[in-house]
Tab-separated table of C-alpha atoms in Angstrom:
chain	number	residue	atom	x	y	z
A	13	UNK	CA	170.900	118.740	138.065
A	14	UNK	CA	169.182	117.812	141.118
A	15	UNK	CA	165.621	116.904	140.602
A	16	UNK	CA	163.042	118.480	142.850
A	17	UNK	CA	159.971	116.376	143.953
A	18	UNK	CA	157.643	118.460	141.619
A	19	UNK	CA	159.700	117.757	138.711
A	20	UNK	CA	160.091	114.093	139.669
A	21	UNK	CA	156.290	113.778	139.759
A	22	UNK	CA	155.817	115.384	136.462
A	23	UNK	CA	158.384	113.075	134.820
A	24	UNK	CA	156.864	109.961	136.470
A	25	UNK	CA	153.392	111.254	135.180
A	26	UNK	CA	154.986	111.379	131.562
A	27	UNK	CA	156.718	108.042	132.026
A	28	UNK	CA	153.239	106.541	133.089
A	29	UNK	CA	151.835	107.857	129.794
A	30	UNK	CA	154.491	106.599	127.630
A	31	UNK	CA	154.375	103.260	128.997
A	32	UNK	CA	150.657	103.160	128.012
A	33	UNK	CA	151.636	104.111	124.435
A	34	UNK	CA	150.363	107.780	124.942
A	35	UNK	CA	153.655	109.443	124.409
A	36	UNK	CA	154.731	107.815	121.069
A	37	UNK	CA	153.525	105.716	118.315
A	38	UNK	CA	152.643	102.282	119.528
A	39	UNK	CA	154.214	100.164	116.703
A	40	UNK	CA	156.540	101.110	113.924
A	41	UNK	CA	154.668	102.173	110.756
A	42	UNK	CA	155.928	101.791	107.266
A	43	UNK	CA	158.794	99.845	105.771
A	44	UNK	CA	161.542	102.153	106.719
A	45	UNK	CA	160.763	102.968	110.282
A	46	UNK	CA	162.917	101.465	112.819
A	47	UNK	CA	161.720	98.533	114.812
A	48	UNK	CA	162.328	98.711	118.555
A	49	UNK	CA	162.887	95.339	120.675
A	50	UNK	CA	161.043	96.605	123.803
A	51	UNK	CA	158.257	98.503	122.143
A	52	UNK	CA	157.452	96.190	119.170
A	53	UNK	CA	159.224	92.817	119.596
A	54	UNK	CA	159.149	91.892	123.239
A	55	UNK	CA	155.357	91.966	123.705
A	56	UNK	CA	155.182	89.478	120.660
A	57	UNK	CA	157.680	87.120	121.822
A	58	UNK	CA	156.304	87.419	125.529
A	59	UNK	CA	152.704	86.530	124.400
A	60	UNK	CA	153.388	83.753	121.824
A	61	UNK	CA	156.901	82.208	122.616
A	62	UNK	CA	158.141	82.717	126.262
A	63	UNK	CA	155.958	80.008	127.616
A	64	UNK	CA	158.157	77.507	126.004
A	65	UNK	CA	161.191	79.499	125.046
A	66	UNK	CA	161.531	82.027	127.741
A	67	UNK	CA	163.290	82.399	131.231
A	68	UNK	CA	161.678	79.298	132.921
A	69	UNK	CA	164.053	76.769	132.678
A	70	UNK	CA	161.933	73.624	133.621
A	71	UNK	CA	159.318	74.552	130.946
A	72	UNK	CA	161.912	75.569	128.187
A	73	UNK	CA	161.960	73.440	125.153
A	74	UNK	CA	164.485	72.539	122.554
A	75	UNK	CA	167.343	74.548	124.417
A	76	UNK	CA	165.871	77.680	122.787
A	77	UNK	CA	165.554	80.932	124.847
A	78	UNK	CA	164.350	83.973	123.025
A	79	UNK	CA	164.194	86.623	125.826
A	80	UNK	CA	168.030	87.172	125.775
A	81	UNK	CA	170.235	87.693	122.684
A	82	UNK	CA	172.414	84.674	123.565
A	83	UNK	CA	169.619	82.523	123.067
A	84	UNK	CA	168.409	82.912	119.396
A	85	UNK	CA	171.847	83.780	118.177
A	86	UNK	CA	173.764	80.927	119.699
A	87	UNK	CA	174.363	77.259	118.528
A	88	UNK	CA	171.974	74.943	120.366
A	89	UNK	CA	173.895	71.737	119.984
A	90	UNK	CA	172.025	68.840	119.364
A	91	UNK	CA	168.862	71.110	118.896
A	92	UNK	CA	170.527	72.765	115.871
A	93	UNK	CA	171.989	76.333	115.144
A	94	UNK	CA	170.927	79.848	115.628
A	95	UNK	CA	167.188	80.636	115.021
A	96	UNK	CA	167.878	84.131	113.901
A	97	UNK	CA	170.275	85.422	111.279
A	98	UNK	CA	170.621	89.089	111.798
A	99	UNK	CA	169.987	91.120	108.591
A	100	UNK	CA	168.198	88.075	106.869
A	101	UNK	CA	164.611	87.329	108.031
A	102	UNK	CA	164.121	84.687	105.205
A	103	UNK	CA	167.201	82.687	106.342
A	104	UNK	CA	165.939	82.836	109.941
A	105	UNK	CA	164.353	79.506	111.351
A	106	UNK	CA	162.166	81.831	113.720
A	107	UNK	CA	160.395	83.152	110.742
A	108	UNK	CA	160.132	79.986	108.931
A	109	UNK	CA	158.598	78.464	111.971
A	110	UNK	CA	156.081	81.206	112.619
A	111	UNK	CA	154.944	81.089	108.914
A	112	UNK	CA	154.960	77.335	108.309
A	113	UNK	CA	152.082	76.039	106.520
A	114	UNK	CA	151.897	72.938	108.645
A	115	UNK	CA	149.887	73.185	112.001
A	116	UNK	CA	152.159	70.493	113.600
A	117	UNK	CA	155.373	72.520	112.645
A	118	UNK	CA	154.058	76.098	113.058
A	119	UNK	CA	154.900	78.080	116.023
A	120	UNK	CA	153.466	78.804	118.425
A	121	UNK	CA	152.430	75.068	118.697
A	122	UNK	CA	148.999	74.378	119.683
A	123	UNK	CA	147.849	77.842	119.394
A	124	UNK	CA	146.550	80.301	116.625
A	125	UNK	CA	149.263	81.657	114.144
A	126	UNK	CA	150.584	84.967	114.808
A	127	UNK	CA	148.682	87.820	112.985
A	128	UNK	CA	150.278	89.187	109.732
A	129	UNK	CA	151.300	92.406	111.292
A	130	UNK	CA	153.253	90.781	114.172
A	131	UNK	CA	155.143	88.421	111.569
A	132	UNK	CA	155.842	91.591	109.542
A	133	UNK	CA	157.411	93.150	112.672
A	134	UNK	CA	159.547	90.350	113.455
A	135	UNK	CA	160.660	90.158	109.723
A	136	UNK	CA	161.689	93.839	109.821
A	137	UNK	CA	163.243	93.660	113.018
A	138	UNK	CA	165.516	90.893	112.028
A	139	UNK	CA	166.289	92.571	108.644
A	140	UNK	CA	167.296	95.771	110.720
A	141	UNK	CA	169.862	93.590	112.696
A	142	UNK	CA	167.768	92.003	115.134
A	143	UNK	CA	168.972	94.280	118.046
A	144	UNK	CA	168.024	93.266	121.497
A	145	UNK	CA	167.405	95.681	124.438
A	146	UNK	CA	167.443	95.216	128.279
A	147	UNK	CA	164.346	95.409	130.223
A	148	UNK	CA	163.057	98.895	129.747
A	149	UNK	CA	163.484	99.441	133.361
A	150	UNK	CA	167.259	99.304	133.047
A	151	UNK	CA	167.479	101.860	130.150
A	152	UNK	CA	168.184	105.383	131.235
A	153	UNK	CA	165.395	107.677	129.709
A	154	UNK	CA	166.549	109.812	126.768
A	155	UNK	CA	164.810	112.841	125.457
A	156	UNK	CA	162.866	112.155	122.348
A	157	UNK	CA	162.298	114.882	119.690
A	158	UNK	CA	158.486	115.647	119.632
A	159	UNK	CA	156.909	113.945	116.469
A	160	UNK	CA	155.578	115.827	113.283
A	161	UNK	CA	151.871	116.473	113.489
A	162	UNK	CA	149.410	117.449	110.705
A	163	UNK	CA	148.002	120.236	112.968
A	164	UNK	CA	151.012	122.008	114.064
A	165	UNK	CA	148.936	125.038	115.545
A	166	UNK	CA	147.275	122.630	118.237
A	167	UNK	CA	150.279	121.873	120.421
A	168	UNK	CA	151.239	124.197	123.144
A	169	UNK	CA	154.094	122.037	124.371
A	170	UNK	CA	156.077	119.071	123.655
A	171	UNK	CA	153.793	116.585	125.456
A	172	UNK	CA	150.950	117.970	123.356
A	173	UNK	CA	152.739	116.894	120.137
A	174	UNK	CA	153.187	113.318	121.292
A	175	UNK	CA	149.410	113.148	122.371
A	176	UNK	CA	148.279	114.591	119.053
A	177	UNK	CA	150.555	112.347	117.017
A	178	UNK	CA	148.777	109.255	118.639
A	179	UNK	CA	145.309	110.884	118.134
A	180	UNK	CA	146.045	111.529	114.336
A	181	UNK	CA	147.176	107.864	114.136
A	182	UNK	CA	143.915	106.802	115.204
A	183	UNK	CA	141.970	109.064	113.254
A	184	UNK	CA	140.803	111.051	116.320
A	185	UNK	CA	140.460	114.795	116.825
A	186	UNK	CA	141.437	116.414	120.097
A	187	UNK	CA	138.472	117.339	122.489
A	188	UNK	CA	137.429	120.881	122.694
A	189	UNK	CA	139.101	122.994	125.434
A	190	UNK	CA	137.519	122.824	128.699
A	191	UNK	CA	135.766	125.827	130.018
A	192	UNK	CA	137.340	127.692	132.981
A	193	UNK	CA	135.222	126.381	135.737
A	194	UNK	CA	136.184	122.794	134.619
A	195	UNK	CA	139.729	123.704	134.246
A	196	UNK	CA	139.987	125.191	137.685
A	197	UNK	CA	138.307	122.216	139.255
A	198	UNK	CA	140.673	119.701	137.512
A	199	UNK	CA	143.843	121.482	138.356
A	200	UNK	CA	142.554	122.177	141.988
A	201	UNK	CA	141.750	118.328	142.471
A	202	UNK	CA	145.141	117.311	141.008
A	203	UNK	CA	147.284	119.458	143.039
A	204	UNK	CA	145.374	119.743	146.324
A	205	UNK	CA	143.076	116.953	146.453
A	206	UNK	CA	139.833	118.944	147.018
A	207	UNK	CA	137.908	120.940	144.741
A	208	UNK	CA	138.057	124.861	144.752
A	209	UNK	CA	135.979	126.869	146.880
A	210	UNK	CA	133.226	129.195	145.546
A	211	UNK	CA	135.319	132.110	146.171
A	212	UNK	CA	138.341	130.760	144.298
A	213	UNK	CA	136.001	129.921	141.295
A	214	UNK	CA	134.548	133.455	141.332
A	215	UNK	CA	137.873	134.976	141.373
A	216	UNK	CA	139.063	132.756	138.517
A	217	UNK	CA	136.097	133.499	136.308
A	218	UNK	CA	136.149	137.240	136.787
A	219	UNK	CA	139.784	137.871	136.085
A	220	UNK	CA	141.132	139.058	132.686
A	221	UNK	CA	144.649	138.399	133.553
A	222	UNK	CA	146.701	136.500	130.749
A	223	UNK	CA	148.458	134.297	133.359
A	224	UNK	CA	145.353	133.734	135.657
A	225	UNK	CA	145.768	129.908	135.189
A	226	UNK	CA	149.729	130.059	136.040
A	227	UNK	CA	148.695	132.177	139.139
A	228	UNK	CA	146.356	129.524	140.194
A	229	UNK	CA	149.018	126.703	139.705
A	230	UNK	CA	151.602	128.708	141.705
A	231	UNK	CA	148.839	129.406	144.525
A	232	UNK	CA	148.151	125.749	144.703
A	233	UNK	CA	151.740	124.665	144.778
A	234	UNK	CA	152.391	127.003	147.822
A	235	UNK	CA	149.096	125.545	149.547
A	236	UNK	CA	149.852	123.115	152.396
A	237	UNK	CA	147.454	120.817	150.948
A	238	UNK	CA	149.629	120.288	147.982
A	239	UNK	CA	152.097	118.288	150.055
A	240	UNK	CA	149.193	116.279	151.535
A	241	UNK	CA	147.689	115.581	148.124
A	242	UNK	CA	151.186	114.324	146.771
A	243	UNK	CA	152.132	112.538	150.179
A	244	UNK	CA	148.865	110.490	149.941
A	245	UNK	CA	150.063	108.182	147.274
A	246	UNK	CA	153.601	107.840	148.718
A	247	UNK	CA	152.071	106.890	152.036
A	248	UNK	CA	150.305	104.097	150.222
A	249	UNK	CA	153.597	102.926	148.539
A	250	UNK	CA	155.420	103.112	152.016
A	251	UNK	CA	152.582	100.965	153.554
A	252	UNK	CA	151.971	103.781	156.143
A	253	UNK	CA	149.644	102.867	158.972
A	254	UNK	CA	149.073	103.974	162.599
A	255	UNK	CA	148.346	100.234	163.550
A	256	UNK	CA	150.696	97.298	163.702
A	257	UNK	CA	148.796	95.254	161.112
A	258	UNK	CA	148.749	91.869	163.202
A	259	UNK	CA	146.235	90.140	165.530
A	260	UNK	CA	144.605	92.844	167.549
A	261	UNK	CA	145.984	95.522	165.149
A	262	UNK	CA	147.382	97.468	167.967
A	263	UNK	CA	147.968	101.384	167.873
A	264	UNK	CA	151.238	102.867	166.887
A	265	UNK	CA	152.132	106.440	166.059
A	266	UNK	CA	153.804	107.038	162.647
A	267	UNK	CA	152.344	110.373	162.036
A	268	UNK	CA	155.616	112.248	162.494
A	269	UNK	CA	157.095	110.608	159.292
A	270	UNK	CA	153.887	111.174	157.530
A	271	UNK	CA	154.226	115.102	158.283
A	272	UNK	CA	157.942	114.688	157.250
A	273	UNK	CA	156.821	113.557	153.801
A	274	UNK	CA	154.320	116.269	153.567
A	275	UNK	CA	156.848	118.953	154.351
A	276	UNK	CA	159.233	117.435	151.958
A	277	UNK	CA	156.791	117.885	149.000
A	278	UNK	CA	155.710	121.465	150.306
A	279	UNK	CA	159.371	122.566	150.364
A	280	UNK	CA	160.097	120.920	147.086
A	281	UNK	CA	162.951	118.764	148.420
A	282	UNK	CA	165.347	117.360	145.941
A	283	UNK	CA	164.510	113.878	144.868
A	284	UNK	CA	168.063	112.509	145.955
A	285	UNK	CA	167.795	113.969	149.389
A	286	UNK	CA	164.289	112.705	149.616
A	287	UNK	CA	165.697	109.246	148.697
A	288	UNK	CA	168.755	109.261	151.006
A	289	UNK	CA	167.156	110.487	154.113
A	290	UNK	CA	164.357	108.089	154.027
A	291	UNK	CA	166.618	105.027	153.464
A	292	UNK	CA	169.670	106.090	155.666
A	293	UNK	CA	168.825	109.524	157.274
A	294	UNK	CA	170.107	108.112	160.633
A	295	UNK	CA	173.396	106.942	159.238
A	296	UNK	CA	174.278	110.422	157.782
A	297	UNK	CA	177.050	112.476	159.666
A	298	UNK	CA	175.423	114.353	162.724
A	299	UNK	CA	172.047	113.406	161.733
A	300	UNK	CA	169.326	115.783	162.657
A	301	UNK	CA	165.959	114.807	164.168
A	302	UNK	CA	164.272	115.245	161.009
A	303	UNK	CA	166.654	112.971	159.200
A	304	UNK	CA	166.145	110.107	161.724
A	305	UNK	CA	162.385	110.603	161.620
A	306	UNK	CA	162.612	110.187	157.743
A	307	UNK	CA	163.895	106.692	158.153
A	308	UNK	CA	160.626	105.665	159.547
A	309	UNK	CA	159.738	104.651	155.933
A	310	UNK	CA	161.644	101.415	156.712
A	311	UNK	CA	159.681	101.045	160.004
A	312	UNK	CA	156.223	101.309	158.525
A	313	UNK	CA	156.046	97.486	157.905
A	314	UNK	CA	153.680	95.302	160.056
A	315	UNK	CA	154.946	94.216	163.222
A	316	UNK	CA	153.928	91.226	165.172
A	317	UNK	CA	152.980	91.160	168.961
A	318	UNK	CA	151.398	87.778	169.110
A	319	UNK	CA	152.487	85.721	172.132
A	320	UNK	CA	153.325	82.412	170.303
A	321	UNK	CA	155.521	83.684	167.469
A	322	UNK	CA	159.122	82.779	166.954
A	323	UNK	CA	160.995	86.254	167.341
A	324	UNK	CA	163.774	85.413	164.865
A	325	UNK	CA	161.401	84.404	162.346
A	326	UNK	CA	159.701	87.786	162.208
A	327	UNK	CA	163.101	89.733	162.512
A	328	UNK	CA	163.790	88.209	159.046
A	329	UNK	CA	160.254	89.014	157.766
A	330	UNK	CA	160.524	92.733	158.801
A	331	UNK	CA	163.801	92.738	156.691
A	332	UNK	CA	162.344	91.057	153.810
A	333	UNK	CA	159.651	93.749	153.978
A	334	UNK	CA	162.248	96.400	153.759
A	335	UNK	CA	163.924	94.918	150.727
A	336	UNK	CA	160.603	94.297	148.790
A	337	UNK	CA	159.218	97.745	149.460
A	338	UNK	CA	162.611	99.471	148.632
A	339	UNK	CA	162.737	97.375	145.219
A	340	UNK	CA	158.986	98.207	144.475
A	341	UNK	CA	159.168	101.854	145.238
A	342	UNK	CA	162.647	103.086	144.139
A	343	UNK	CA	163.711	100.331	141.384
A	344	UNK	CA	160.308	99.388	140.144
A	345	UNK	CA	161.188	95.809	140.652
A	346	UNK	CA	159.432	92.785	142.434
A	347	UNK	CA	162.680	91.825	144.380
A	348	UNK	CA	160.585	89.518	146.577
A	349	UNK	CA	160.664	86.908	144.025
A	350	UNK	CA	164.244	86.437	144.258
A	351	UNK	CA	163.975	85.377	148.064
A	352	UNK	CA	163.131	81.820	146.913
A	353	UNK	CA	164.709	81.548	143.532
A	354	UNK	CA	166.699	83.490	140.867
A	355	UNK	CA	164.418	86.052	139.318
A	356	UNK	CA	162.869	84.991	135.916
A	357	UNK	CA	161.955	88.250	134.362
A	358	UNK	CA	164.590	90.789	136.005
A	359	UNK	CA	168.250	89.990	136.170
A	360	UNK	CA	168.201	89.567	140.018
A	361	UNK	CA	169.770	86.277	141.555
A	362	UNK	CA	168.672	84.754	144.794
A	363	UNK	CA	172.174	85.527	146.176
A	364	UNK	CA	171.773	89.211	145.265
A	365	UNK	CA	168.547	89.379	147.091
A	366	UNK	CA	170.134	88.214	150.399
A	367	UNK	CA	172.976	90.659	149.777
A	368	UNK	CA	170.412	93.462	149.716
A	369	UNK	CA	168.807	92.081	152.620
A	370	UNK	CA	171.997	92.336	154.702
A	371	UNK	CA	171.735	96.178	154.172
A	372	UNK	CA	168.417	96.107	155.830
A	373	UNK	CA	168.999	93.692	158.588
A	374	UNK	CA	170.780	95.806	161.047
A	375	UNK	CA	167.994	97.613	162.993
A	376	UNK	CA	168.207	96.604	166.801
A	377	UNK	CA	164.448	95.809	166.904
A	378	UNK	CA	162.326	93.377	168.559
A	379	UNK	CA	160.977	90.187	166.635
A	380	UNK	CA	158.151	90.283	169.006
A	381	UNK	CA	156.901	93.768	168.864
A	382	UNK	CA	154.814	95.561	171.367
A	383	UNK	CA	151.168	95.113	170.778
A	384	UNK	CA	149.657	98.584	171.443
A	385	UNK	CA	152.685	101.103	171.270
A	386	UNK	CA	155.531	101.748	168.954
A	387	UNK	CA	158.341	99.155	169.401
A	388	UNK	CA	161.974	99.945	170.029
A	389	UNK	CA	164.344	101.439	168.676
A	390	UNK	CA	162.599	104.543	169.467
A	391	UNK	CA	163.393	108.424	168.956
A	392	UNK	CA	161.709	111.210	170.815
A	393	UNK	CA	160.258	113.282	168.081
A	394	UNK	CA	158.609	116.449	169.108
A	395	UNK	CA	157.212	118.885	166.672
A	396	UNK	CA	158.739	122.407	166.479
A	397	UNK	CA	155.875	123.744	168.673
A	398	UNK	CA	156.354	120.887	171.159
A	399	UNK	CA	160.170	121.527	171.318
A	400	UNK	CA	159.667	125.375	171.810
A	401	UNK	CA	157.403	124.317	174.804
A	402	UNK	CA	159.816	121.784	176.211
A	403	UNK	CA	162.692	124.459	175.887
A	404	UNK	CA	160.540	127.040	177.923
A	405	UNK	CA	159.833	124.133	180.613
A	406	UNK	CA	163.366	123.519	180.734
A	407	UNK	CA	164.340	127.002	181.260
A	408	UNK	CA	161.790	127.327	184.132
A	409	UNK	CA	163.080	123.996	185.538
A	410	UNK	CA	166.838	125.339	185.464
A	411	UNK	CA	165.655	128.498	187.283
A	412	UNK	CA	163.863	126.316	189.977
A	413	UNK	CA	166.916	124.186	190.453
A	414	UNK	CA	169.029	127.352	190.959
A	415	UNK	CA	166.530	128.714	193.399
A	416	UNK	CA	166.556	125.353	195.416
A	417	UNK	CA	170.434	125.295	195.411
A	418	UNK	CA	170.415	128.740	196.997
A	419	UNK	CA	168.332	127.457	199.746
A	420	UNK	CA	170.636	124.838	200.658
A	421	UNK	CA	172.859	127.080	202.855
A	422	UNK	CA	169.849	128.393	204.668
A	423	UNK	CA	168.465	124.687	205.156
A	424	UNK	CA	171.594	123.521	206.617
A	425	UNK	CA	171.660	126.408	209.084
A	426	UNK	CA	168.179	125.847	210.010
A	427	UNK	CA	168.837	121.956	210.514
A	428	UNK	CA	171.966	122.651	212.790
A	429	UNK	CA	169.601	125.223	215.029
A	430	UNK	CA	166.844	122.395	215.161
A	431	UNK	CA	169.132	119.537	216.118
A	432	UNK	CA	170.610	121.907	218.810
A	433	UNK	CA	167.051	122.604	220.283
A	434	UNK	CA	166.365	118.782	220.358
A	435	UNK	CA	169.326	118.390	222.781
A	436	UNK	CA	168.161	121.036	225.217
A	437	UNK	CA	164.395	119.857	225.176
A	438	UNK	CA	165.103	116.472	226.414
A	439	UNK	CA	161.879	115.039	225.068
A	440	UNK	CA	160.606	115.216	221.347
A	441	UNK	CA	157.113	115.116	220.515
A	442	UNK	CA	157.189	113.558	217.000
A	443	UNK	CA	153.271	113.629	216.577
A	444	UNK	CA	152.305	115.970	213.652
A	445	UNK	CA	148.871	117.655	214.505
A	446	UNK	CA	148.755	120.416	211.647
A	447	UNK	CA	146.652	119.800	208.665
A	448	UNK	CA	145.551	116.496	209.917
A	449	UNK	CA	141.967	115.065	208.888
A	450	UNK	CA	141.973	113.035	212.151
A	451	UNK	CA	143.872	112.861	215.307
A	452	UNK	CA	143.500	110.502	218.386
A	453	UNK	CA	145.658	111.286	221.329
A	454	UNK	CA	144.595	108.596	223.847
A	455	UNK	CA	145.769	110.573	226.655
A	456	UNK	CA	143.798	108.625	229.406
A	457	UNK	CA	140.352	108.951	227.332
A	458	UNK	CA	139.021	109.842	223.864
A	459	UNK	CA	138.004	113.249	224.690
A	460	UNK	CA	140.916	114.734	222.678
A	461	UNK	CA	139.877	112.931	219.484
A	462	UNK	CA	139.247	115.198	216.558
A	463	UNK	CA	138.062	114.596	213.093
A	464	UNK	CA	137.133	116.845	210.223
A	465	UNK	CA	133.481	115.818	210.507
A	466	UNK	CA	133.537	116.754	214.256
A	467	UNK	CA	132.278	113.178	215.080
A	468	UNK	CA	134.219	111.861	217.971
A	469	UNK	CA	135.933	108.395	218.085
A	470	UNK	CA	134.101	105.939	219.974
A	471	UNK	CA	135.514	102.983	221.898
A	472	UNK	CA	133.406	99.760	221.188
A	473	UNK	CA	133.201	96.393	222.593
A	474	UNK	CA	134.862	97.033	225.746
A	475	UNK	CA	135.666	99.687	228.657
A	476	UNK	CA	138.699	102.051	228.111
A	477	UNK	CA	141.990	100.906	229.034
A	478	UNK	CA	144.983	103.039	229.146
A	479	UNK	CA	148.608	102.181	229.893
A	480	UNK	CA	151.732	104.019	229.669
A	481	UNK	CA	152.751	104.757	226.303
A	482	UNK	CA	155.965	105.770	224.274
A	483	UNK	CA	154.603	109.302	224.673
A	484	UNK	CA	152.264	109.853	227.457
A	485	UNK	CA	149.499	107.260	227.885
A	486	UNK	CA	148.225	104.864	225.335
A	487	UNK	CA	145.150	102.780	224.593
A	488	UNK	CA	145.269	99.230	225.166
A	489	UNK	CA	143.351	96.807	223.062
A	490	UNK	CA	142.478	93.155	223.871
A	491	UNK	CA	141.490	91.770	220.489
A	492	UNK	CA	137.931	92.694	221.032
A	493	UNK	CA	137.536	96.203	221.884
A	494	UNK	CA	138.334	98.890	218.939
A	495	UNK	CA	138.051	102.538	218.329
A	496	UNK	CA	135.554	103.371	215.678
A	497	UNK	CA	136.590	106.785	214.067
A	498	UNK	CA	133.712	107.372	211.867
A	499	UNK	CA	133.888	107.616	207.938
A	500	UNK	CA	135.927	110.669	207.755
A	501	UNK	CA	138.057	111.148	205.616
A	502	UNK	CA	136.058	109.745	202.563
A	503	UNK	CA	138.823	108.214	200.575
A	504	UNK	CA	138.609	106.539	197.048
A	505	UNK	CA	140.703	103.606	195.556
A	506	UNK	CA	143.244	105.915	193.938
A	507	UNK	CA	143.372	108.822	196.798
A	508	UNK	CA	146.761	109.275	198.493
A	509	UNK	CA	146.985	109.288	202.286
A	510	UNK	CA	149.175	108.504	204.996
A	511	UNK	CA	148.687	107.184	208.568
A	512	UNK	CA	151.162	107.352	211.544
A	513	UNK	CA	150.949	105.804	215.056
A	514	UNK	CA	152.966	104.398	217.863
A	515	UNK	CA	152.306	100.712	217.911
A	516	UNK	CA	153.585	97.911	220.486
A	517	UNK	CA	152.099	94.632	219.301
A	518	UNK	CA	152.096	91.636	221.707
A	519	UNK	CA	149.891	89.190	219.890
A	520	UNK	CA	151.193	87.150	216.945
A	521	UNK	CA	148.572	88.283	214.492
A	522	UNK	CA	145.502	90.547	214.242
A	523	UNK	CA	144.460	93.775	212.530
A	524	UNK	CA	145.988	97.041	213.575
A	525	UNK	CA	144.224	99.412	211.062
A	526	UNK	CA	141.443	98.650	208.754
C-alpha cells in the first residue's frame, strides 16, 4: 500500500511518541515480562559500559566490545573467554563484574555501581537468552497490540490505550477533556498553523452535529494552509533559503520548489513519489517540469560565490551536503561522520559514504557560484498562470510573424519600384527631414536651420564660410568657428537618439559633434 503524506506524517508523530516512551511501557515489569535489548538493555550499556567497551577502538579495553553480539559472546584470547553465557546470568562474567563487592574490580570502573533495577534487567535479559537487536532505526516497524488498561472505557482509539497504559503505570489519571473552543484552537493550529477565525469558532460552538469535529478536520485538510503548515518543517529539514548562505548572502530564487512541496502536501502525494521526485525527478523518463522542480531539494545547499575560493573544493562540499542531508532526512542517520572515518555507532563505513557521494556528484554545477542570482544548471519554471500568459503571447507572436511574412511579397515589389525610380532620378537626396528634432541644411547660410524650440542655430567665432558639398553647399570650419544649435533636444544619459551628417574631415584630429 502506498503511504500518503498525511498518513506518513501521522506515523512519524506516533514514532516520536514511541521513542519518547509514550507508546509503551518504558521498561519490562515483572519477572515473566520479556526484556528487549533496544528498549531496556542498550541504554544501560551505552551509559555505563560503551566508553571502555563500545565501538570506539582506541578507547576499548581488554578486547571487549559490548555493542554487538560478537563481542560478549566471543572468546577474547589472552583477555579471557565470553563475558555472557546466554541463559545463565549467574555464570556470566558481565553480571559478576557489575555486582562485585570490591570497588577496584566492580564495573563500571571508577564510577558509581549500577542501580539494582538495571542489574536486574541485565540478569533477566541474559537468562532470557541475551538476544541482541540491531539499531532501532534498521528494524522495520511492526504493529503492536494495544496494551490492556484498567479503565477500558476511556480509550477511543488504539493510541489512547498506549497513552493510558503509561499514565496508569505512573499512577496518573488522564486530564479532563478539553472544551470545544480549546479543541478547535488546537486542531486548527496543528493543521493550518494559524488559530481559528471568530466565525469558525462561532460555527463550531453552535453546531450539534455529531461529526462536527470530523468536518472541521476535513475542512482544514482541504485548506491550502494545510500544505503551508506541513511544508514549513520539511523546508527546515531541506535547508530551504532564498539566499546562498555565503559572504554577502546574495539572493537566489527557490520559491518554486517551496510551492511544489506545499502542493504535494495539499494533494496528499504518496510518500514514495514524494521521495523519488525530490531525489531524482529530473532522471525520470520524460520528466515533467514539476518533477524537475522537485529536485531543487538537492540544490538548496549553500553556494559560495567568493572570489578567492578553490572551485573544485566547493564542488565536493556541495555533494557532501547532499549526502548528509539525504541521510538525515530520509534515513535518520548522520552519514556525515563517515566522511572522515568508519561510523562508530551506525553500520556505515567511510567507503560506503563515498559510494553514496558518487550518486550525488553528477550535477554539472559551478564550484564558484553566482553571488546574486541562481547558479546553473537552471530550468525555466513558470507557474501555471505564467505559462498561460506565455502561451497567449506566443500565439500573438505567431500571428505577427505570419502577417510579416505576408508583407514580404509587397515589400519586394515596393523595393523594386523604388530602385527603378532612383535610376531615373539621377540624384538621390539621402537627407531625412520628417520627424526630426533639428535639421541644418547649410545651403549657403543658416536660415534653413530648424529646431523643435524654434531657436535658430548660430555660427559663432567666425564668419560664415560655405563651399561645395556632397549635396549642394556645405559649411566649412577652421577649428575655431562652430555652429551653436542650442539646448534642444534635452537628452538624458539613457535616452536613445541618432545623428547623421555628411562629413569631409581634413585635419588629423578635432571634435565633430559635442
